Amino acid sequence: MRTVHVNTGNPYDIFIERGITGDCGKYIKKLSSAKKVTVITDSNVAKLYLQKVVNSLEKEGFEVKSHIFSAGEESKNLNSISAMYNTLAEFRMTRKDIIVALGGGVTGDMAGFAAASYLRGINFVQIPTSLLAQVDSSVGGKTGVDLPHGKNLVGAFHQPIAVLIDPDTLKTLPDAYFCDGMAEVIKYGCIKDEKFFDRLCKEDARKHIEDVIETCVSIKRDVVSRDERESGERMLLNFGHTLGHAIEKIYNFKGISHGMAVAVGMVLISAAGERAGITQKGTTEKITRLCLKYGLPVSDNASLEQMAQAAAGDKKTEGSSINLVLLKSIGDSFTRKIELCDLLDFIK
Ligand code: MG
């Protein structure tokens, strides 16, 4: 087993082990004096792992309730949260009890937000089952939901008391979802770790997936523990995301996954950095090759004008400017504030 300790306001551990899903009860028992556990999951993941998790929790003496919502980003809204509150209240969950978020990014974000807000905050445990959630979204304490006005506009910072990562769950993950997660994996190499990036180029990530997960969560841990609330260094995790989010928005979040959009975003912003003489020549070529290796797109039909316009509406804009994440070279990243009116010129 591999353990990564996260030293945020409320410190916690990330456990990486094959088969940990079926043993989750033991881990949660060690961490908490809860009597009740509500497992929140979506309709796809419920079919695969819910029974295993419930059995493991009941074996440890917990009283368990399940809450299943229909799978997909369309569910990530306040109505779903409201339904979760009903389940929690009817089950008479107290502040001592625990929510388990079992599933991908949407589940973690929503179950985490329900945990952050129900009774002004109760404990929760993440059991991420997608690569994207395992390497990225389950760590760091960001929770929330979408509004009709945009993604993740309502939320809270709320750290889990543990993250249990079971690499075996990736076996049931369709290829497209694996690729989706690989974009964030590549991102970690780009912003912080050239050696890791090179290893992704030379080897097949699937064959050393535990190392991949451990490296990514360790990088995220380091960044988040220095900047829990995204006032500085944490922004580096948004590499490729300014234009990535813009692309997702242009397509109304349909037909293009987050990872696909981020891959295009990383390539475009790196190319812009090269043209501006900021990013070492050849960097874009390297990122492009690695994205293609893992089945990710490196260009998109949307125009740069459309992207610049969509980026202007991003929640991460600060007045008339936006913080762009740029690379000096692979593994060496920094942020630069740029006026929104200059964004198009910069990426063109
Ligand atoms: Mg992301």
mmCIF file of C-alpha atoms and ligand atoms in Angstrom:
data_model
loop_
_atom_site.group_PDB
_atom_site.id
_atom_site.type_symbol
_atom_site.label_atom_id
_atom_site.label_comp_id
_atom_site.label_asym_id
_atom_site.label_seq_id
_atom_site.Cartn_x
_atom_site.Cartn_y
_atom_site.Cartn_z
ATOM 1 C CA MET A 1 0.000 0.000 0.000
ATOM 2 C CA ARG A 2 1.089 3.548 -0.687
ATOM 3 C CA THR A 3 0.135 6.430 1.575
ATOM 4 C CA VAL A 4 0.337 10.121 0.732
ATOM 5 C CA HIS A 5 -0.181 12.457 3.681
ATOM 6 C CA VAL A 6 -1.894 15.768 2.967
ATOM 7 C CA ASN A 7 -1.114 18.575 5.382
ATOM 8 C CA THR A 8 -4.028 20.967 4.916
ATOM 9 C CA GLY A 9 -5.966 22.731 7.707
ATOM 10 C CA ASN A 10 -7.498 19.333 8.454
ATOM 11 C CA PRO A 11 -4.747 16.871 7.544
ATOM 12 C CA TYR A 12 -5.651 13.531 5.971
ATOM 13 C CA ASP A 13 -4.190 10.541 4.173
ATOM 14 C CA ILE A 14 -4.594 9.244 0.648
ATOM 15 C CA PHE A 15 -4.344 5.456 0.528
ATOM 16 C CA ILE A 16 -3.552 3.799 -2.808
ATOM 17 C CA GLU A 17 -4.138 0.065 -2.913
ATOM 18 C CA ARG A 18 -5.658 -2.478 -5.264
ATOM 19 C CA GLY A 19 -8.905 -3.808 -3.823
ATOM 20 C CA ILE A 20 -9.226 -1.104 -1.157
ATOM 21 C CA THR A 21 -12.856 -0.504 -2.231
ATOM 22 C CA GLY A 22 -13.883 -3.822 -0.693
ATOM 23 C CA ASP A 23 -11.994 -2.977 2.497
ATOM 24 C CA CYS A 24 -13.182 0.595 2.922
ATOM 25 C CA GLY A 25 -15.122 -0.171 6.119
ATOM 26 C CA LYS A 26 -11.935 -1.013 7.995
ATOM 27 C CA TYR A 27 -10.267 2.241 7.023
ATOM 28 C CA ILE A 28 -13.269 4.355 7.876
ATOM 29 C CA LYS A 29 -13.706 2.575 11.213
ATOM 30 C CA LYS A 30 -10.147 3.545 12.175
ATOM 31 C CA LEU A 31 -10.781 7.195 11.357
ATOM 32 C CA SER A 32 -14.170 7.845 12.814
ATOM 33 C CA SER A 33 -16.594 7.131 15.612
ATOM 34 C CA ALA A 34 -19.539 7.535 13.225
ATOM 35 C CA LYS A 35 -22.571 5.300 13.630
ATOM 36 C CA LYS A 36 -24.088 5.991 10.237
ATOM 37 C CA VAL A 37 -22.663 6.230 6.747
ATOM 38 C CA THR A 38 -24.444 7.508 3.663
ATOM 39 C CA VAL A 39 -22.850 6.338 0.430
ATOM 40 C CA ILE A 40 -23.462 8.737 -2.441
ATOM 41 C CA THR A 41 -22.884 7.370 -5.919
ATOM 42 C CA ASP A 42 -24.192 7.554 -9.478
ATOM 43 C CA SER A 43 -26.288 5.011 -11.365
ATOM 44 C CA ASN A 44 -23.295 3.586 -13.295
ATOM 45 C CA VAL A 45 -20.910 3.167 -10.402
ATOM 46 C CA ALA A 46 -23.717 1.808 -8.188
ATOM 47 C CA LYS A 47 -23.991 -1.241 -10.451
ATOM 48 C CA LEU A 48 -20.276 -1.967 -10.151
ATOM 49 C CA TYR A 49 -19.148 -1.177 -6.625
ATOM 50 C CA LEU A 50 -21.977 -0.081 -4.349
ATOM 51 C CA GLN A 51 -22.737 -3.510 -2.904
ATOM 52 C CA LYS A 52 -19.072 -4.133 -2.162
ATOM 53 C CA VAL A 53 -18.785 -0.844 -0.299
ATOM 54 C CA VAL A 54 -22.020 -1.302 1.635
ATOM 55 C CA ASN A 55 -21.014 -4.846 2.638
ATOM 56 C CA SER A 56 -17.635 -3.677 3.869
ATOM 57 C CA LEU A 57 -19.193 -0.867 5.919
ATOM 58 C CA GLU A 58 -21.883 -3.101 7.422
ATOM 59 C CA LYS A 59 -19.290 -5.665 8.336
ATOM 60 C CA GLU A 60 -17.672 -3.011 10.523
ATOM 61 C CA GLY A 61 -20.974 -2.286 12.243
ATOM 62 C CA PHE A 62 -21.999 0.916 10.458
ATOM 63 C CA GLU A 63 -25.639 1.605 9.703
ATOM 64 C CA VAL A 64 -25.579 2.304 5.962
ATOM 65 C CA LYS A 65 -27.826 4.185 3.563
ATOM 66 C CA SER A 66 -27.243 4.593 -0.182
ATOM 67 C CA HIS A 67 -28.129 7.590 -2.298
ATOM 68 C CA ILE A 68 -27.972 7.061 -6.070
ATOM 69 C CA PHE A 69 -28.299 9.887 -8.604
ATOM 70 C CA SER A 70 -28.398 9.488 -12.366
ATOM 71 C CA ALA A 71 -24.929 9.462 -13.912
ATOM 72 C CA GLY A 72 -23.670 12.452 -15.891
ATOM 73 C CA GLU A 73 -22.619 16.070 -15.640
ATOM 74 C CA GLU A 74 -26.276 17.118 -16.185
ATOM 75 C CA SER A 75 -26.968 15.896 -12.662
ATOM 76 C CA LYS A 76 -24.416 18.247 -11.171
ATOM 77 C CA ASN A 77 -26.868 20.840 -9.945
ATOM 78 C CA LEU A 78 -28.619 22.104 -6.839
ATOM 79 C CA ASN A 79 -31.657 19.850 -7.360
ATOM 80 C CA SER A 80 -29.419 16.813 -6.922
ATOM 81 C CA ILE A 81 -27.918 18.358 -3.783
ATOM 82 C CA SER A 82 -31.388 19.007 -2.442
ATOM 83 C CA ALA A 83 -32.289 15.350 -2.974
ATOM 84 C CA MET A 84 -29.114 14.390 -1.084
ATOM 85 C CA TYR A 85 -30.071 16.631 1.847
ATOM 86 C CA ASN A 86 -33.428 14.833 2.002
ATOM 87 C CA THR A 87 -31.750 11.456 2.202
ATOM 88 C CA LEU A 88 -29.334 12.673 4.883
ATOM 89 C CA ALA A 89 -32.079 14.277 6.964
ATOM 90 C CA GLU A 90 -34.474 11.331 6.674
ATOM 91 C CA PHE A 91 -31.673 9.013 7.728
ATOM 92 C CA ARG A 92 -31.067 11.392 10.652
ATOM 93 C CA MET A 93 -27.380 11.786 9.948
ATOM 94 C CA THR A 94 -25.620 13.755 12.693
ATOM 95 C CA ARG A 95 -22.399 15.781 12.633
ATOM 96 C CA LYS A 96 -20.513 12.695 13.799
ATOM 97 C CA ASP A 97 -21.640 10.616 10.837
ATOM 98 C CA ILE A 98 -19.965 10.209 7.492
ATOM 99 C CA ILE A 99 -20.665 10.580 3.806
ATOM 100 C CA VAL A 100 -18.805 8.383 1.352
ATOM 101 C CA ALA A 101 -18.395 9.761 -2.159
ATOM 102 C CA LEU A 102 -18.117 6.706 -4.405
ATOM 103 C CA GLY A 103 -17.486 7.536 -8.069
ATOM 104 C CA GLY A 104 -15.916 9.987 -10.489
ATOM 105 C CA GLY A 105 -15.442 13.733 -10.392
ATOM 106 C CA VAL A 106 -19.126 14.661 -10.453
ATOM 107 C CA THR A 107 -19.879 12.400 -7.501
ATOM 108 C CA GLY A 108 -16.921 13.672 -5.490
ATOM 109 C CA ASP A 109 -17.795 17.307 -6.145
ATOM 110 C CA MET A 110 -21.454 16.890 -5.222
ATOM 111 C CA ALA A 111 -21.134 14.499 -2.278
ATOM 112 C CA GLY A 112 -18.332 16.735 -0.997
ATOM 113 C CA PHE A 113 -20.526 19.796 -1.261
ATOM 114 C CA ALA A 114 -23.404 18.025 0.511
ATOM 115 C CA ALA A 115 -20.905 17.117 3.253
ATOM 116 C CA ALA A 116 -19.580 20.692 3.398
ATOM 117 C CA SER A 117 -23.014 22.184 3.873
ATOM 118 C CA TYR A 118 -25.282 19.626 5.589
ATOM 119 C CA LEU A 119 -25.405 20.566 9.311
ATOM 120 C CA ARG A 120 -22.765 23.209 8.430
ATOM 121 C CA GLY A 121 -20.296 20.492 7.569
ATOM 122 C CA ILE A 122 -19.837 16.795 8.282
ATOM 123 C CA ASN A 123 -16.982 14.427 7.488
ATOM 124 C CA PHE A 124 -16.639 12.674 4.185
ATOM 125 C CA VAL A 125 -14.434 10.090 2.533
ATOM 126 C CA GLN A 126 -13.595 9.996 -1.156
ATOM 127 C CA ILE A 127 -13.476 6.693 -3.031
ATOM 128 C CA PRO A 128 -12.692 7.925 -6.546
ATOM 129 C CA THR A 129 -13.297 5.363 -9.295
ATOM 130 C CA SER A 130 -12.231 7.243 -12.457
ATOM 131 C CA LEU A 131 -8.650 8.128 -13.380
ATOM 132 C CA LEU A 132 -9.514 11.825 -13.438
ATOM 133 C CA ALA A 133 -10.905 11.660 -9.910
ATOM 134 C CA GLN A 134 -8.031 9.499 -8.650
ATOM 135 C CA VAL A 135 -5.236 11.724 -9.936
ATOM 136 C CA ASP A 136 -6.902 15.080 -9.566
ATOM 137 C CA SER A 137 -10.375 15.961 -8.366
ATOM 138 C CA SER A 138 -10.589 13.797 -5.229
ATOM 139 C CA VAL A 139 -7.587 15.566 -3.704
ATOM 140 C CA GLY A 140 -7.560 19.173 -2.609
ATOM 141 C CA GLY A 141 -10.976 19.761 -1.086
ATOM 142 C CA LYS A 142 -12.776 21.568 -3.877
ATOM 143 C CA THR A 143 -16.470 20.691 -3.885
ATOM 144 C CA GLY A 144 -19.436 22.161 -5.704
ATOM 145 C CA VAL A 145 -22.096 22.141 -8.383
ATOM 146 C CA ASP A 146 -22.868 23.850 -11.686
ATOM 147 C CA LEU A 147 -25.408 26.612 -12.194
ATOM 148 C CA PRO A 148 -27.194 27.305 -15.488
ATOM 149 C CA HIS A 149 -24.725 30.240 -15.721
ATOM 150 C CA GLY A 150 -21.631 28.066 -15.628
ATOM 151 C CA LYS A 151 -19.663 25.204 -14.154
ATOM 152 C CA ASN A 152 -18.731 24.957 -10.479
ATOM 153 C CA LEU A 153 -20.187 28.343 -9.611
ATOM 154 C CA VAL A 154 -21.444 27.220 -6.197
ATOM 155 C CA GLY A 155 -19.227 25.285 -3.852
ATOM 156 C CA ALA A 156 -16.978 25.146 -0.832
ATOM 157 C CA PHE A 157 -13.496 24.119 0.170
ATOM 158 C CA HIS A 158 -14.021 21.035 2.300
ATOM 159 C CA GLN A 159 -11.275 18.470 2.822
ATOM 160 C CA PRO A 160 -12.145 14.774 3.052
ATOM 161 C CA ILE A 161 -10.942 12.805 6.106
ATOM 162 C CA ALA A 162 -9.426 10.228 3.758
ATOM 163 C CA VAL A 163 -9.151 9.345 0.092
ATOM 164 C CA LEU A 164 -9.191 5.627 -0.751
ATOM 165 C CA ILE A 165 -7.857 4.971 -4.252
ATOM 166 C CA ASP A 166 -8.357 1.546 -5.789
ATOM 167 C CA PRO A 167 -6.480 1.250 -9.110
ATOM 168 C CA ASP A 168 -8.482 -1.910 -9.872
ATOM 169 C CA THR A 169 -11.565 0.229 -10.541
ATOM 170 C CA LEU A 170 -9.789 1.559 -13.651
ATOM 171 C CA LYS A 171 -10.160 -1.875 -15.251
ATOM 172 C CA THR A 172 -13.881 -1.239 -15.708
ATOM 173 C CA LEU A 173 -13.300 2.276 -17.046
ATOM 174 C CA PRO A 174 -14.023 2.743 -20.770
ATOM 175 C CA ASP A 175 -10.941 3.842 -22.770
ATOM 176 C CA ALA A 176 -12.332 7.300 -23.413
ATOM 177 C CA TYR A 177 -12.520 7.949 -19.668
ATOM 178 C CA PHE A 178 -9.003 6.701 -19.163
ATOM 179 C CA CYS A 179 -7.771 9.197 -21.788
ATOM 180 C CA ASP A 180 -9.785 11.906 -20.098
ATOM 181 C CA GLY A 181 -7.811 11.379 -16.892
ATOM 182 C CA MET A 182 -4.524 11.188 -18.786
ATOM 183 C CA ALA A 183 -4.832 14.864 -19.747
ATOM 184 C CA GLU A 184 -4.585 15.820 -16.065
ATOM 185 C CA VAL A 185 -1.722 13.330 -15.614
ATOM 186 C CA ILE A 186 0.175 14.991 -18.477
ATOM 187 C CA LYS A 187 -0.621 18.364 -16.922
ATOM 188 C CA TYR A 188 1.190 17.379 -13.715
ATOM 189 C CA GLY A 189 4.295 16.485 -15.697
ATOM 190 C CA CYS A 190 4.123 19.771 -17.588
ATOM 191 C CA ILE A 191 3.814 22.005 -14.537
ATOM 192 C CA LYS A 192 6.098 20.290 -12.040
ATOM 193 C CA ASP A 193 7.969 17.173 -13.075
ATOM 194 C CA GLU A 194 10.018 16.745 -16.233
ATOM 195 C CA LYS A 195 11.230 13.245 -15.282
ATOM 196 C CA PHE A 196 7.649 12.091 -14.844
ATOM 197 C CA PHE A 197 6.725 13.637 -18.203
ATOM 198 C CA ASP A 198 9.592 11.753 -19.878
ATOM 199 C CA ARG A 199 8.499 8.499 -18.267
ATOM 200 C CA LEU A 200 4.976 8.993 -19.638
ATOM 201 C CA CYS A 201 6.569 9.405 -23.070
ATOM 202 C CA LYS A 202 8.716 6.278 -22.814
ATOM 203 C CA GLU A 203 6.412 3.875 -20.991
ATOM 204 C CA ASP A 204 2.744 2.967 -20.979
ATOM 205 C CA ALA A 205 1.027 4.700 -18.049
ATOM 206 C CA ARG A 206 -1.402 1.800 -17.669
ATOM 207 C CA LYS A 207 1.475 -0.508 -16.824
ATOM 208 C CA HIS A 208 2.673 1.545 -13.867
ATOM 209 C CA ILE A 209 -0.571 3.165 -12.888
ATOM 210 C CA GLU A 210 0.115 3.104 -9.125
ATOM 211 C CA ASP A 211 3.259 5.182 -9.683
ATOM 212 C CA VAL A 212 1.310 7.532 -11.926
ATOM 213 C CA ILE A 213 -1.427 8.052 -9.342
ATOM 214 C CA GLU A 214 1.039 8.471 -6.492
ATOM 215 C CA THR A 215 3.122 11.007 -8.422
ATOM 216 C CA CYS A 216 0.097 13.099 -9.413
ATOM 217 C CA VAL A 217 -1.497 13.180 -5.971
ATOM 218 C CA SER A 218 1.869 13.957 -4.388
ATOM 219 C CA ILE A 219 2.330 16.935 -6.690
ATOM 220 C CA LYS A 220 -1.206 18.098 -6.006
ATOM 221 C CA ARG A 221 -0.694 17.551 -2.268
ATOM 222 C CA ASP A 222 2.447 19.709 -2.311
ATOM 223 C CA VAL A 223 0.737 22.503 -4.193
ATOM 224 C CA VAL A 224 -2.523 22.419 -2.217
ATOM 225 C CA SER A 225 -0.832 22.289 1.182
ATOM 226 C CA ARG A 226 1.060 25.463 0.294
ATOM 227 C CA ASP A 227 -2.022 27.196 -1.119
ATOM 228 C CA GLU A 228 -5.264 25.596 0.010
ATOM 229 C CA ARG A 229 -7.552 28.335 -1.277
ATOM 230 C CA GLU A 230 -6.021 29.071 -4.639
ATOM 231 C CA SER A 231 -4.536 32.495 -4.058
ATOM 232 C CA GLY A 232 -1.201 31.704 -5.666
ATOM 233 C CA GLU A 233 0.615 28.497 -6.485
ATOM 234 C CA ARG A 234 -2.549 26.406 -6.753
ATOM 235 C CA MET A 235 -3.392 28.310 -9.919
ATOM 236 C CA LEU A 236 -0.631 26.307 -11.632
ATOM 237 C CA LEU A 237 -3.019 23.345 -11.570
ATOM 238 C CA ASN A 238 -5.051 25.275 -14.123
ATOM 239 C CA PHE A 239 -2.430 24.815 -16.843
ATOM 240 C CA GLY A 240 -4.347 24.266 -20.096
ATOM 241 C CA HIS A 241 -7.598 24.968 -18.294
ATOM 242 C CA THR A 242 -8.279 28.579 -19.307
ATOM 243 C CA LEU A 243 -8.637 27.657 -22.967
ATOM 244 C CA GLY A 244 -9.843 24.157 -22.057
ATOM 245 C CA HIS A 245 -12.787 25.551 -20.108
ATOM 246 C CA ALA A 246 -13.445 27.994 -22.938
ATOM 247 C CA ILE A 247 -13.666 25.098 -25.420
ATOM 248 C CA GLU A 248 -15.977 23.123 -23.126
ATOM 249 C CA LYS A 249 -18.175 26.188 -22.879
ATOM 250 C CA ILE A 250 -18.284 26.754 -26.638
ATOM 251 C CA TYR A 251 -19.670 23.222 -27.045
ATOM 252 C CA ASN A 252 -21.975 23.609 -24.074
ATOM 253 C CA PHE A 253 -20.052 20.834 -22.285
ATOM 254 C CA LYS A 254 -21.328 18.275 -24.792
ATOM 255 C CA GLY A 255 -19.337 16.054 -27.139
ATOM 256 C CA ILE A 256 -15.971 17.023 -25.665
ATOM 257 C CA SER A 257 -14.718 15.787 -22.317
ATOM 258 C CA HIS A 258 -12.857 17.912 -19.797
ATOM 259 C CA GLY A 259 -9.618 16.050 -20.498
ATOM 260 C CA MET A 260 -9.933 16.434 -24.263
ATOM 261 C CA ALA A 261 -10.500 20.171 -23.896
ATOM 262 C CA VAL A 262 -7.598 20.536 -21.452
ATOM 263 C CA ALA A 263 -5.282 18.686 -23.861
ATOM 264 C CA VAL A 264 -6.099 21.189 -26.612
ATOM 265 C CA GLY A 265 -5.738 24.029 -24.094
ATOM 266 C CA MET A 266 -2.271 22.855 -23.028
ATOM 267 C CA VAL A 267 -1.071 22.651 -26.624
ATOM 268 C CA LEU A 268 -2.461 26.073 -27.563
ATOM 269 C CA ILE A 269 -1.105 27.913 -24.542
ATOM 270 C CA SER A 270 2.281 26.270 -24.871
ATOM 271 C CA ALA A 271 2.429 27.290 -28.535
ATOM 272 C CA ALA A 272 1.509 30.853 -27.579
ATOM 273 C CA GLY A 273 4.270 30.818 -24.956
ATOM 274 C CA GLU A 274 6.793 29.654 -27.541
ATOM 275 C CA ARG A 275 5.799 32.373 -29.967
ATOM 276 C CA ALA A 276 6.139 34.977 -27.220
ATOM 277 C CA GLY A 277 9.641 33.701 -26.445
ATOM 278 C CA ILE A 278 8.588 32.641 -22.920
ATOM 279 C CA THR A 279 8.423 28.884 -23.432
ATOM 280 C CA GLN A 280 11.410 26.833 -24.550
ATOM 281 C CA LYS A 281 11.228 25.903 -28.233
ATOM 282 C CA GLY A 282 10.092 22.321 -28.815
ATOM 283 C CA THR A 283 7.902 22.167 -25.702
ATOM 284 C CA THR A 284 4.648 22.224 -27.674
ATOM 285 C CA GLU A 285 5.902 19.450 -29.902
ATOM 286 C CA LYS A 286 6.608 17.286 -26.836
ATOM 287 C CA ILE A 287 3.183 17.933 -25.292
ATOM 288 C CA THR A 288 1.492 17.289 -28.618
ATOM 289 C CA ARG A 289 3.202 13.933 -29.052
ATOM 290 C CA LEU A 290 2.341 12.837 -25.525
ATOM 291 C CA CYS A 291 -1.315 13.856 -25.839
ATOM 292 C CA LEU A 292 -1.614 11.950 -29.119
ATOM 293 C CA LYS A 293 0.006 8.900 -27.533
ATOM 294 C CA TYR A 294 -2.811 8.778 -24.987
ATOM 295 C CA GLY A 295 -5.578 9.352 -27.511
ATOM 296 C CA LEU A 296 -6.141 13.019 -26.750
ATOM 297 C CA PRO A 297 -6.905 15.716 -29.338
ATOM 298 C CA VAL A 298 -4.393 18.523 -29.892
ATOM 299 C CA SER A 299 -6.482 20.952 -31.907
ATOM 300 C CA ASP A 300 -10.093 21.989 -32.238
ATOM 301 C CA ASN A 301 -12.381 23.508 -34.843
ATOM 302 C CA ALA A 302 -13.485 26.336 -32.575
ATOM 303 C CA SER A 303 -11.758 29.590 -33.493
ATOM 304 C CA LEU A 304 -9.300 31.388 -31.230
ATOM 305 C CA GLU A 305 -11.689 34.358 -31.278
ATOM 306 C CA GLN A 306 -14.456 32.170 -29.867
ATOM 307 C CA MET A 307 -12.098 30.815 -27.239
ATOM 308 C CA ALA A 308 -10.908 34.252 -26.132
ATOM 309 C CA GLN A 309 -14.493 35.395 -25.862
ATOM 310 C CA ALA A 310 -15.551 32.343 -23.856
ATOM 311 C CA ALA A 311 -12.513 32.698 -21.566
ATOM 312 C CA ALA A 312 -13.593 36.238 -20.702
ATOM 313 C CA GLY A 313 -16.626 34.799 -18.926
ATOM 314 C CA ASP A 314 -14.560 32.363 -16.843
ATOM 315 C CA LYS A 315 -15.055 32.577 -13.082
ATOM 316 C CA LYS A 316 -11.296 32.797 -12.698
ATOM 317 C CA THR A 317 -11.089 36.186 -14.345
ATOM 318 C CA GLU A 318 -10.215 39.036 -12.003
ATOM 319 C CA GLY A 319 -11.986 42.084 -13.329
ATOM 320 C CA SER A 320 -10.487 42.840 -16.706
ATOM 321 C CA SER A 321 -7.595 40.400 -16.409
ATOM 322 C CA ILE A 322 -6.975 36.680 -16.175
ATOM 323 C CA ASN A 323 -4.146 34.588 -14.734
ATOM 324 C CA LEU A 324 -2.600 32.438 -17.439
ATOM 325 C CA VAL A 325 -0.439 29.470 -16.557
ATOM 326 C CA LEU A 326 2.621 29.273 -18.785
ATOM 327 C CA LEU A 327 5.634 27.005 -19.029
ATOM 328 C CA LYS A 328 9.261 28.034 -19.171
ATOM 329 C CA SER A 329 9.949 24.424 -20.102
ATOM 330 C CA ILE A 330 8.473 21.025 -19.273
ATOM 331 C CA GLY A 331 8.239 20.808 -15.472
ATOM 332 C CA ASP A 332 8.698 24.542 -14.908
ATOM 333 C CA SER A 333 5.525 26.618 -14.781
ATOM 334 C CA PHE A 334 4.476 30.069 -13.630
ATOM 335 C CA THR A 335 1.439 32.344 -13.790
ATOM 336 C CA ARG A 336 1.179 35.634 -15.607
ATOM 337 C CA LYS A 337 -1.633 38.114 -15.347
ATOM 338 C CA ILE A 338 -2.864 39.230 -18.732
ATOM 339 C CA GLU A 339 -5.537 41.740 -19.727
ATOM 340 C CA LEU A 340 -8.548 40.013 -21.288
ATOM 341 C CA CYS A 341 -8.343 42.384 -24.236
ATOM 342 C CA ASP A 342 -4.807 41.106 -24.912
ATOM 343 C CA LEU A 343 -5.687 37.408 -24.645
ATOM 344 C CA LEU A 344 -6.601 36.948 -28.294
ATOM 345 C CA ASP A 345 -3.382 38.614 -29.463
ATOM 346 C CA PHE A 346 -1.405 36.396 -27.120
ATOM 347 C CA ILE A 347 -2.852 33.097 -28.343
ATOM 348 C CA LYS A 348 -2.971 34.052 -32.007
HETATM 349 MG MG MG B 1 -9.243 19.750 -14.485
#
